[in-house]
PDB file of C-alpha atoms in Angstrom:
ATOM      1  CA  MET A 126    -241.808 -90.965  -1.769  1.00 91.00           C
ATOM      2  CA  LYS A 127    -239.331 -88.615  -3.490  1.00 96.00           C
ATOM      3  CA  ALA A 128    -235.786 -89.955  -3.908  1.00 98.00           C
ATOM      4  CA  PRO A 129    -232.427 -89.093  -5.527  1.00 98.00           C
ATOM      5  CA  ILE A 130    -231.556 -89.981  -9.109  1.00 98.00           C
ATOM      6  CA  GLY A 131    -229.293 -93.037  -9.013  1.00 98.00           C
ATOM      7  CA  VAL A 132    -226.066 -92.975 -11.038  1.00 98.00           C
ATOM      8  CA  PHE A 133    -224.115 -96.216 -11.415  1.00 98.00           C
ATOM      9  CA  ASP A 134    -220.683 -97.052 -12.798  1.00 97.00           C
ATOM     10  CA  SER A 135    -218.339 -99.989 -12.402  1.00 94.00           C
ATOM     11  CA  GLY A 136    -215.600 -97.552 -11.426  1.00 90.00           C
ATOM     12  CA  TYR A 137    -214.702 -93.871 -11.423  1.00 94.00           C
ATOM     13  CA  GLY A 138    -215.323 -92.787 -15.016  1.00 93.00           C
ATOM     14  CA  GLY A 139    -219.043 -92.373 -14.394  1.00 96.00           C
ATOM     15  CA  LEU A 140    -218.128 -89.399 -12.219  1.00 97.00           C
ATOM     16  CA  THR A 141    -217.501 -87.451 -15.469  1.00 96.00           C
ATOM     17  CA  ILE A 142    -221.114 -88.221 -16.440  1.00 97.00           C
ATOM     18  CA  LEU A 143    -222.371 -87.282 -12.966  1.00 98.00           C
ATOM     19  CA  ASP A 144    -220.423 -84.023 -13.160  1.00 97.00           C
ATOM     20  CA  ALA A 145    -222.051 -83.105 -16.499  1.00 97.00           C
ATOM     21  CA  ILE A 146    -225.521 -84.077 -15.226  1.00 98.00           C
ATOM     22  CA  ARG A 147    -225.127 -81.961 -12.090  1.00 98.00           C
ATOM     23  CA  ARG A 148    -224.050 -78.957 -14.160  1.00 97.00           C
ATOM     24  CA  GLN A 149    -227.163 -79.329 -16.332  1.00 98.00           C
ATOM     25  CA  LEU A 150    -229.541 -80.274 -13.498  1.00 98.00           C
ATOM     26  CA  PRO A 151    -228.067 -78.941 -10.232  1.00 98.00           C
ATOM     27  CA  GLN A 152    -231.394 -78.839  -8.403  1.00 98.00           C
ATOM     28  CA  TYR A 153    -231.781 -82.620  -8.041  1.00 98.00           C
ATOM     29  CA  ASP A 154    -230.343 -85.024  -5.455  1.00 98.00           C
ATOM     30  CA  TYR A 155    -228.033 -87.798  -6.694  1.00 98.00           C
ATOM     31  CA  LEU A 156    -226.885 -91.133  -5.293  1.00 98.00           C
ATOM     32  CA  TYR A 157    -223.691 -92.332  -7.007  1.00 98.00           C
ATOM     33  CA  LEU A 158    -222.708 -95.993  -6.716  1.00 98.00           C
ATOM     34  CA  GLY A 159    -219.314 -97.261  -7.900  1.00 97.00           C
ATOM     35  CA  ASP A 160    -218.665-101.013  -7.978  1.00 97.00           C
ATOM     36  CA  ASN A 161    -214.965-100.265  -7.647  1.00 95.00           C
ATOM     37  CA  ALA A 162    -214.103-103.572  -5.955  1.00 95.00           C
ATOM     38  CA  ARG A 163    -215.078-105.510  -9.106  1.00 93.00           C
ATOM     39  CA  ALA A 164    -213.948-103.033 -11.768  1.00 90.00           C
ATOM     40  CA  PRO A 165    -213.111-103.070 -14.597  1.00 87.00           C
ATOM     41  CA  TYR A 166    -216.195-104.591 -16.209  1.00 88.00           C
ATOM     42  CA  GLY A 167    -214.778-104.306 -19.758  1.00 82.00           C
ATOM     43  CA  PRO A 168    -213.047-107.722 -19.992  1.00 83.00           C
ATOM     44  CA  ARG A 169    -215.927-109.572 -18.268  1.00 89.00           C
ATOM     45  CA  SER A 170    -218.570-111.644 -20.066  1.00 89.00           C
ATOM     46  CA  PHE A 171    -222.070-110.377 -20.867  1.00 90.00           C
ATOM     47  CA  GLY A 172    -223.506-112.647 -18.160  1.00 94.00           C
ATOM     48  CA  VAL A 173    -221.207-111.393 -15.404  1.00 95.00           C
ATOM     49  CA  VAL A 174    -221.670-107.720 -16.359  1.00 94.00           C
ATOM     50  CA  TYR A 175    -225.444-108.224 -16.360  1.00 96.00           C
ATOM     51  CA  GLU A 176    -225.372-109.870 -12.918  1.00 96.00           C
ATOM     52  CA  PHE A 177    -223.142-107.195 -11.359  1.00 96.00           C
ATOM     53  CA  THR A 178    -225.153-104.354 -12.925  1.00 97.00           C
ATOM     54  CA  ARG A 179    -228.410-105.951 -11.836  1.00 97.00           C
ATOM     55  CA  GLN A 180    -227.156-106.084  -8.232  1.00 96.00           C
ATOM     56  CA  ALA A 181    -226.181-102.405  -8.351  1.00 97.00           C
ATOM     57  CA  VAL A 182    -229.512-101.275  -9.828  1.00 97.00           C
ATOM     58  CA  ALA A 183    -231.342-103.390  -7.222  1.00 96.00           C
ATOM     59  CA  GLN A 184    -229.321-101.654  -4.502  1.00 96.00           C
ATOM     60  CA  LEU A 185    -230.186 -98.177  -5.789  1.00 97.00           C
ATOM     61  CA  PHE A 186    -233.870 -99.112  -6.117  1.00 96.00           C
ATOM     62  CA  HIS A 187    -233.821-100.558  -2.602  1.00 95.00           C
ATOM     63  CA  MET A 188    -232.470 -97.220  -1.366  1.00 95.00           C
ATOM     64  CA  GLY A 189    -235.470 -95.484  -2.906  1.00 96.00           C
ATOM     65  CA  CYS A 190    -234.316 -94.350  -6.370  1.00 98.00           C
ATOM     66  CA  HIS A 191    -237.055 -94.341  -9.004  1.00 98.00           C
ATOM     67  CA  LEU A 192    -234.681 -93.549 -11.863  1.00 98.00           C
ATOM     68  CA  VAL A 193    -231.174 -94.952 -12.409  1.00 98.00           C
ATOM     69  CA  VAL A 194    -228.641 -93.867 -15.043  1.00 98.00           C
ATOM     70  CA  LEU A 195    -226.032 -96.469 -16.035  1.00 98.00           C
ATOM     71  CA  ALA A 196    -223.080 -94.055 -16.375  1.00 98.00           C
ATOM     72  CA  CYS A 197    -220.960 -96.920 -17.682  1.00 95.00           C
ATOM     73  CA  ASN A 198    -220.487 -97.862 -21.326  1.00 93.00           C
ATOM     74  CA  THR A 199    -219.886-101.543 -20.568  1.00 90.00           C
ATOM     75  CA  ALA A 200    -223.017-101.834 -18.399  1.00 94.00           C
ATOM     76  CA  SER A 201    -225.035 -99.885 -20.978  1.00 94.00           C
ATOM     77  CA  ALA A 202    -223.728-102.188 -23.707  1.00 90.00           C
ATOM     78  CA  LYS A 203    -224.021-105.529 -21.964  1.00 90.00           C
ATOM     79  CA  ALA A 204    -226.773-105.223 -19.321  1.00 94.00           C
ATOM     80  CA  LEU A 205    -229.197-102.349 -19.961  1.00 96.00           C
ATOM     81  CA  ARG A 206    -231.566-104.082 -22.370  1.00 94.00           C
ATOM     82  CA  THR A 207    -231.921-107.237 -20.270  1.00 96.00           C
ATOM     83  CA  ILE A 208    -232.596-105.236 -17.108  1.00 97.00           C
ATOM     84  CA  GLN A 209    -235.187-103.112 -18.930  1.00 97.00           C
ATOM     85  CA  GLN A 210    -236.953-106.099 -20.505  1.00 97.00           C
ATOM     86  CA  ARG A 211    -236.562-108.835 -17.880  1.00 97.00           C
ATOM     87  CA  ASP A 212    -236.112-107.260 -14.451  1.00 96.00           C
ATOM     88  CA  LEU A 213    -238.058-103.985 -14.416  1.00 96.00           C
ATOM     89  CA  PRO A 214    -241.460-105.585 -15.122  1.00 96.00           C
ATOM     90  CA  GLN A 215    -240.928-107.922 -12.122  1.00 94.00           C
ATOM     91  CA  TRP A 216    -239.400-105.342  -9.783  1.00 94.00           C
ATOM     92  CA  ASP A 217    -241.575-102.311 -10.459  1.00 95.00           C
ATOM     93  CA  PRO A 218    -242.839-101.241 -13.912  1.00 94.00           C
ATOM     94  CA  GLN A 219    -242.911 -97.603 -12.725  1.00 95.00           C
ATOM     95  CA  ARG A 220    -239.127 -97.418 -12.290  1.00 97.00           C
ATOM     96  CA  ARG A 221    -236.687 -96.674 -15.084  1.00 98.00           C
ATOM     97  CA  VAL A 222    -233.080 -97.471 -16.027  1.00 98.00           C
ATOM     98  CA  LEU A 223    -231.381 -95.381 -18.721  1.00 98.00           C
ATOM     99  CA  GLY A 224    -228.040 -95.904 -20.488  1.00 97.00           C
ATOM    100  CA  ILE A 225    -225.420 -93.570 -21.955  1.00 96.00           C
ATOM    101  CA  ILE A 226    -224.877 -94.969 -25.461  1.00 96.00           C
ATOM    102  CA  ARG A 227    -228.106 -93.821 -27.129  1.00 95.00           C
ATOM    103  CA  PRO A 228    -227.815 -90.047 -26.407  1.00 96.00           C
ATOM    104  CA  THR A 229    -224.478 -89.827 -28.251  1.00 96.00           C
ATOM    105  CA  ALA A 230    -225.698 -92.126 -31.036  1.00 96.00           C
ATOM    106  CA  GLU A 231    -228.710 -89.854 -31.550  1.00 96.00           C
ATOM    107  CA  ALA A 232    -226.547 -86.714 -31.746  1.00 96.00           C
ATOM    108  CA  ILE A 233    -223.867 -88.014 -34.105  1.00 97.00           C
ATOM    109  CA  GLY A 234    -226.068 -87.701 -37.208  1.00 97.00           C
ATOM    110  CA  SER A 235    -225.998 -83.919 -37.044  1.00 97.00           C
ATOM    111  CA  ILE A 236    -222.239 -83.772 -36.308  1.00 97.00           C
ATOM    112  CA  THR A 237    -220.559 -85.792 -39.063  1.00 98.00           C
ATOM    113  CA  SER A 238    -220.372 -84.475 -42.640  1.00 98.00           C
ATOM    114  CA  THR A 239    -218.370 -87.324 -44.183  1.00 98.00           C
ATOM    115  CA  ARG A 240    -220.631 -89.956 -42.500  1.00 98.00           C
ATOM    116  CA  HIS A 241    -217.450 -91.708 -41.298  1.00 98.00           C
ATOM    117  CA  ILE A 242    -216.929 -91.741 -37.523  1.00 98.00           C
ATOM    118  CA  ALA A 243    -214.885 -93.538 -34.877  1.00 98.00           C
ATOM    119  CA  ILE A 244    -215.709 -94.960 -31.464  1.00 98.00           C
ATOM    120  CA  MET A 245    -212.658 -94.779 -29.193  1.00 98.00           C
ATOM    121  CA  ALA A 246    -213.391 -97.083 -26.262  1.00 95.00           C
ATOM    122  CA  THR A 247    -212.274-100.033 -24.157  1.00 89.00           C
ATOM    123  CA  GLU A 248    -211.805-103.399 -25.839  1.00 86.00           C
ATOM    124  CA  GLY A 249    -215.021-104.675 -24.222  1.00 82.00           C
ATOM    125  CA  THR A 250    -217.155-101.842 -25.603  1.00 88.00           C
ATOM    126  CA  VAL A 251    -215.559-102.090 -29.059  1.00 91.00           C
ATOM    127  CA  ARG A 252    -216.093-105.875 -29.128  1.00 88.00           C
ATOM    128  CA  SER A 253    -219.721-105.516 -28.040  1.00 88.00           C
ATOM    129  CA  GLN A 254    -220.449-103.398 -31.165  1.00 93.00           C
ATOM    130  CA  SER A 255    -223.127-101.596 -29.137  1.00 92.00           C
ATOM    131  CA  TYR A 256    -222.425 -98.203 -30.658  1.00 96.00           C
ATOM    132  CA  GLU A 257    -222.418 -99.644 -34.159  1.00 96.00           C
ATOM    133  CA  MET A 258    -225.815-101.296 -33.592  1.00 96.00           C
ATOM    134  CA  GLU A 259    -227.361 -98.189 -32.010  1.00 96.00           C
ATOM    135  CA  ILE A 260    -226.019 -95.880 -34.740  1.00 98.00           C
ATOM    136  CA  ALA A 261    -227.106 -98.297 -37.502  1.00 97.00           C
ATOM    137  CA  LYS A 262    -230.694 -98.125 -36.200  1.00 97.00           C
ATOM    138  CA  LEU A 263    -230.716 -94.314 -36.168  1.00 97.00           C
ATOM    139  CA  HIS A 264    -228.310 -93.429 -39.000  1.00 98.00           C
ATOM    140  CA  PRO A 265    -227.844 -96.438 -41.337  1.00 98.00           C
ATOM    141  CA  ASP A 266    -225.686 -94.352 -43.712  1.00 98.00           C
ATOM    142  CA  ILE A 267    -222.918 -93.750 -41.142  1.00 98.00           C
ATOM    143  CA  SER A 268    -219.779 -95.909 -41.271  1.00 98.00           C
ATOM    144  CA  VAL A 269    -218.381 -96.656 -37.791  1.00 98.00           C
ATOM    145  CA  THR A 270    -214.798 -97.680 -36.945  1.00 98.00           C
ATOM    146  CA  GLY A 271    -214.192 -99.068 -33.459  1.00 98.00           C
ATOM    147  CA  VAL A 272    -210.773 -98.276 -31.960  1.00 98.00           C
ATOM    148  CA  ALA A 273    -209.773-100.026 -28.728  1.00 96.00           C
ATOM    149  CA  CYS A 274    -207.609 -97.837 -26.455  1.00 96.00           C
ATOM    150  CA  PRO A 275    -206.655-100.239 -23.648  1.00 91.00           C
ATOM    151  CA  PHE A 276    -204.001 -98.043 -22.006  1.00 94.00           C
ATOM    152  CA  TRP A 277    -206.110 -94.907 -21.630  1.00 95.00           C
ATOM    153  CA  VAL A 278    -208.013 -95.994 -18.504  1.00 92.00           C
ATOM    154  CA  PRO A 279    -204.855 -96.975 -16.542  1.00 92.00           C
ATOM    155  CA  LEU A 280    -203.264 -93.642 -17.497  1.00 95.00           C
ATOM    156  CA  VAL A 281    -206.183 -91.834 -15.871  1.00 93.00           C
ATOM    157  CA  GLU A 282    -206.470 -94.070 -12.808  1.00 88.00           C
ATOM    158  CA  TYR A 283    -202.738 -93.947 -12.071  1.00 91.00           C
ATOM    159  CA  ASN A 284    -202.779 -90.151 -12.355  1.00 92.00           C
ATOM    160  CA  GLU A 285    -200.632 -90.169 -15.508  1.00 96.00           C
ATOM    161  CA  ALA A 286    -203.137 -88.366 -17.791  1.00 95.00           C
ATOM    162  CA  THR A 287    -200.973 -85.243 -17.986  1.00 94.00           C
ATOM    163  CA  SER A 288    -197.599 -87.011 -17.962  1.00 95.00           C
ATOM    164  CA  PRO A 289    -195.257 -87.132 -20.999  1.00 93.00           C
ATOM    165  CA  GLY A 290    -195.762 -90.910 -21.078  1.00 92.00           C
ATOM    166  CA  ALA A 291    -199.420 -90.436 -21.953  1.00 97.00           C
ATOM    167  CA  ASP A 292    -198.494 -88.724 -25.235  1.00 98.00           C
ATOM    168  CA  TYR A 293    -197.223 -91.963 -26.771  1.00 97.00           C
ATOM    169  CA  PHE A 294    -200.454 -93.900 -26.177  1.00 97.00           C
ATOM    170  CA  VAL A 295    -202.765 -91.037 -27.137  1.00 98.00           C
ATOM    171  CA  GLN A 296    -200.882 -90.465 -30.392  1.00 98.00           C
ATOM    172  CA  LYS A 297    -200.732 -94.215 -31.083  1.00 98.00           C
ATOM    173  CA  TYR A 298    -204.496 -94.872 -30.971  1.00 98.00           C
ATOM    174  CA  ILE A 299    -205.381 -91.703 -32.888  1.00 98.00           C
ATOM    175  CA  GLY A 300    -202.879 -92.816 -35.542  1.00 98.00           C
ATOM    176  CA  GLN A 301    -204.510 -96.255 -35.721  1.00 98.00           C
ATOM    177  CA  MET A 302    -207.921 -94.607 -36.087  1.00 98.00           C
ATOM    178  CA  MET A 303    -206.910 -92.403 -39.033  1.00 98.00           C
ATOM    179  CA  GLU A 304    -205.070 -95.293 -40.668  1.00 98.00           C
ATOM    180  CA  ALA A 305    -208.206 -97.447 -40.435  1.00 98.00           C
ATOM    181  CA  ASP A 306    -210.357 -94.770 -42.114  1.00 98.00           C
ATOM    182  CA  PRO A 307    -208.877 -91.433 -43.273  1.00 98.00           C
ATOM    183  CA  LEU A 308    -212.413 -90.066 -43.913  1.00 98.00           C
ATOM    184  CA  ILE A 309    -213.319 -89.973 -40.197  1.00 98.00           C
ATOM    185  CA  ASP A 310    -214.480 -86.500 -39.145  1.00 98.00           C
ATOM    186  CA  ALA A 311    -215.916 -87.269 -35.671  1.00 98.00           C
ATOM    187  CA  ALA A 312    -214.637 -89.411 -32.793  1.00 98.00           C
ATOM    188  CA  ILE A 313    -216.899 -90.416 -29.908  1.00 98.00           C
ATOM    189  CA  LEU A 314    -215.054 -91.001 -26.635  1.00 97.00           C
ATOM    190  CA  GLY A 315    -216.945 -94.163 -25.702  1.00 95.00           C
ATOM    191  CA  CYS A 316    -215.397 -94.493 -22.248  1.00 94.00           C
ATOM    192  CA  THR A 317    -216.169 -92.199 -19.354  1.00 95.00           C
ATOM    193  CA  HIS A 318    -212.495 -91.991 -18.269  1.00 94.00           C
ATOM    194  CA  TYR A 319    -211.326 -90.502 -21.549  1.00 96.00           C
ATOM    195  CA  PRO A 320    -212.409 -86.854 -20.967  1.00 96.00           C
ATOM    196  CA  LEU A 321    -209.560 -86.605 -18.442  1.00 95.00           C
ATOM    197  CA  LEU A 322    -207.177 -87.127 -21.378  1.00 97.00           C
ATOM    198  CA  MET A 323    -208.916 -84.418 -23.432  1.00 97.00           C
ATOM    199  CA  PRO A 324    -205.988 -81.930 -23.547  1.00 97.00           C
ATOM    200  CA  LYS A 325    -203.706 -84.610 -25.038  1.00 98.00           C
ATOM    201  CA  ILE A 326    -206.444 -85.994 -27.317  1.00 98.00           C
ATOM    202  CA  MET A 327    -207.147 -82.516 -28.719  1.00 98.00           C
ATOM    203  CA  HIS A 328    -203.409 -81.927 -29.201  1.00 98.00           C
ATOM    204  CA  TYR A 329    -202.933 -85.025 -31.406  1.00 98.00           C
ATOM    205  CA  MET A 330    -206.345 -85.262 -33.079  1.00 98.00           C
ATOM    206  CA  PRO A 331    -206.356 -84.043 -36.713  1.00 98.00           C
ATOM    207  CA  GLN A 332    -208.076 -80.667 -37.013  1.00 97.00           C
ATOM    208  CA  GLN A 333    -210.895 -81.978 -39.188  1.00 97.00           C
ATOM    209  CA  VAL A 334    -211.991 -84.517 -36.528  1.00 98.00           C
ATOM    210  CA  GLN A 335    -214.510 -83.350 -33.931  1.00 98.00           C
ATOM    211  CA  VAL A 336    -214.071 -85.025 -30.522  1.00 98.00           C
ATOM    212  CA  ILE A 337    -217.300 -85.926 -28.720  1.00 97.00           C
ATOM    213  CA  ALA A 338    -217.367 -86.532 -24.961  1.00 96.00           C
ATOM    214  CA  GLN A 339    -220.550 -88.187 -23.725  1.00 96.00           C
ATOM    215  CA  GLY A 340    -221.279 -86.166 -20.575  1.00 96.00           C
ATOM    216  CA  GLY A 341    -223.001 -83.162 -22.122  1.00 96.00           C
ATOM    217  CA  TYR A 342    -225.162 -85.302 -24.425  1.00 97.00           C
ATOM    218  CA  VAL A 343    -226.219 -87.615 -21.585  1.00 97.00           C
ATOM    219  CA  ALA A 344    -227.050 -84.630 -19.368  1.00 98.00           C
ATOM    220  CA  ARG A 345    -229.179 -82.941 -22.048  1.00 97.00           C
ATOM    221  CA  SER A 346    -230.888 -86.230 -22.832  1.00 97.00           C
ATOM    222  CA  LEU A 347    -231.749 -86.730 -19.139  1.00 98.00           C
ATOM    223  CA  ALA A 348    -233.105 -83.170 -18.891  1.00 98.00           C
ATOM    224  CA  ASP A 349    -235.262 -83.867 -21.956  1.00 98.00           C
ATOM    225  CA  TYR A 350    -236.431 -87.182 -20.480  1.00 98.00           C
ATOM    226  CA  LEU A 351    -237.524 -85.544 -17.211  1.00 98.00           C
ATOM    227  CA  GLN A 352    -239.359 -82.843 -19.142  1.00 98.00           C
ATOM    228  CA  ARG A 353    -241.220 -85.449 -21.205  1.00 98.00           C
ATOM    229  CA  HIS A 354    -242.033 -87.580 -18.134  1.00 98.00           C
ATOM    230  CA  PRO A 355    -243.410 -85.227 -15.449  1.00 98.00           C
ATOM    231  CA  GLU A 356    -244.634 -88.231 -13.435  1.00 97.00           C
ATOM    232  CA  MET A 357    -240.992 -89.356 -13.024  1.00 98.00           C
ATOM    233  CA  GLU A 358    -239.682 -85.812 -12.551  1.00 98.00           C
ATOM    234  CA  GLN A 359    -242.030 -85.339  -9.596  1.00 97.00           C
ATOM    235  CA  ARG A 360    -240.634 -88.458  -7.917  1.00 98.00           C
ATOM    236  CA  CYS A 361    -237.053 -87.079  -7.951  1.00 98.00           C
ATOM    237  CA  SER A 362    -236.023 -85.150  -4.826  1.00 98.00           C
ATOM    238  CA  LYS A 363    -234.559 -81.673  -5.211  1.00 98.00           C
ATOM    239  CA  GLY A 364    -232.038 -80.680  -2.563  1.00 98.00           C
ATOM    240  CA  GLY A 365    -228.899 -80.278  -4.669  1.00 98.00           C
ATOM    241  CA  GLN A 366    -227.139 -83.000  -2.624  1.00 98.00           C
ATOM    242  CA  THR A 367    -224.968 -85.928  -3.781  1.00 98.00           C
ATOM    243  CA  ARG A 368    -224.116 -89.053  -1.802  1.00 98.00           C
ATOM    244  CA  TYR A 369    -221.462 -91.592  -2.785  1.00 98.00           C
ATOM    245  CA  LEU A 370    -221.364 -95.348  -2.268  1.00 98.00           C
ATOM    246  CA  THR A 371    -218.529 -97.720  -3.194  1.00 98.00           C
ATOM    247  CA  SER A 372    -218.012-101.474  -3.011  1.00 97.00           C
ATOM    248  CA  GLU A 373    -214.314-100.749  -2.369  1.00 95.00           C
ATOM    249  CA  ASN A 374    -212.408 -98.838   0.281  1.00 96.00           C
ATOM    250  CA  PRO A 375    -214.221 -95.487   0.890  1.00 97.00           C
ATOM    251  CA  GLU A 376    -210.964 -93.619   1.568  1.00 97.00           C
ATOM    252  CA  ARG A 377    -209.461 -94.787  -1.719  1.00 95.00           C
ATOM    253  CA  PHE A 378    -212.685 -93.891  -3.527  1.00 96.00           C
ATOM    254  CA  ALA A 379    -212.647 -90.364  -2.051  1.00 96.00           C
ATOM    255  CA  GLN A 380    -209.011 -89.903  -3.071  1.00 93.00           C
ATOM    256  CA  LEU A 381    -209.550 -90.956  -6.709  1.00 92.00           C
ATOM    257  CA  ALA A 382    -212.958 -89.277  -7.045  1.00 95.00           C
ATOM    258  CA  GLN A 383    -211.295 -85.955  -6.376  1.00 92.00           C
ATOM    259  CA  ARG A 384    -209.393 -86.289  -9.679  1.00 89.00           C
ATOM    260  CA  PHE A 385    -212.637 -86.669 -11.614  1.00 93.00           C
ATOM    261  CA  LEU A 386    -214.720 -84.045  -9.804  1.00 95.00           C
ATOM    262  CA  ASN A 387    -212.143 -81.500  -8.598  1.00 91.00           C
ATOM    263  CA  GLU A 388    -213.866 -81.473  -5.213  1.00 94.00           C
ATOM    264  CA  THR A 389    -213.538 -83.336  -1.931  1.00 95.00           C
ATOM    265  CA  VAL A 390    -216.089 -86.119  -1.405  1.00 95.00           C
ATOM    266  CA  SER A 391    -216.748 -88.712   1.275  1.00 96.00           C
ATOM    267  CA  ALA A 392    -218.152 -92.151   0.528  1.00 97.00           C
ATOM    268  CA  ALA A 393    -219.777 -95.054   2.378  1.00 97.00           C
ATOM    269  CA  HIS A 394    -218.978 -98.736   1.795  1.00 97.00           C
ATOM    270  CA  ILE A 395    -221.636-101.116   0.486  1.00 95.00           C
ATOM    271  CA  ASP A 396    -221.603-104.866  -0.272  1.00 93.00           C
ATOM    272  CA  LEU A 397    -223.478-105.476  -3.516  1.00 91.00           C
ATOM    273  CA  ARG A 398    -223.471-109.265  -3.233  1.00 79.00           C
ATOM    274  CA  GLU A 399    -226.016-109.275  -0.429  1.00 65.00           C
ATOM    275  CA  ASN A 400    -228.945-107.747  -2.254  1.00 59.00           C
ATOM    276  CA  ASP A 401    -230.184-110.180  -4.892  1.00 58.00           C
ATOM    277  CA  ASN A 402    -233.578-110.777  -3.334  1.00 59.00           C
ATOM    278  CA  TYR A 403    -234.925-107.282  -2.816  1.00 60.00           C
ATOM    279  CA  THR A 404    -238.592-106.584  -3.256  1.00 61.00           C
ATOM    280  CA  PHE A 405    -239.640-103.055  -4.096  1.00 57.00           C
ATOM    281  CA  ASN A 406    -242.583-101.013  -2.965  1.00 54.00           C
ATOM    282  CA  HIS A 407    -244.618 -99.845  -5.946  1.00 50.00           C
TER     283      HIS A 407
END
């Protein structure tokens, strides 16, 4: 049975990933699920993030998805591996869950000349050291500096990304980054909200530092994955449609989603706590 590609995020930032994926692969159907009622995931423990992410993936599988993208850095950092190793073999070995950290980690090797880079992310992602571990496996010669930017997400969600007040916090964290390592020549935006601050980030970022948003890399990586796995590609439906689910108020979701997608959407409410015991048809 053909089904949409599932895209999951704890909140709204994953919509920037969805947007990039749809630009690259507009022919497919997508089912976006935001666990907005329990966001943010960043400050939560590994165990809680795993449990919440597991419930969301189970929901998307239950609704027919064969392939799910975790469009969330925290979920990719704290839950992806356990779901891939522990849950998928029990649920259905034919299904797949992909994260968004590896595609950027793979690309960074051909971007940096100084071999000194920064990860600008939430405190949870920086603390998890997920980017550092992934980059160390692929490019052991690259030095990585993690920079927590705790005020950037609220600036986006409270519609302050273009306000004069945002300048202070954007300048502050970029300053901390360059102070920590003046040799940095590439900065990965390791949070899916941050592209909405891009005009300010580009304004204050030193000229020699290349800014890397994840969306394009994730989209190209997914296109490559589908090309290399025709058996999965054939199970993805192609109608160019996107549906939205949220664990929060659908009207609020639609209102905020518009900021990320520049289009009007409608969403349906879903309770993720009810679905722990799904069985899946192989």
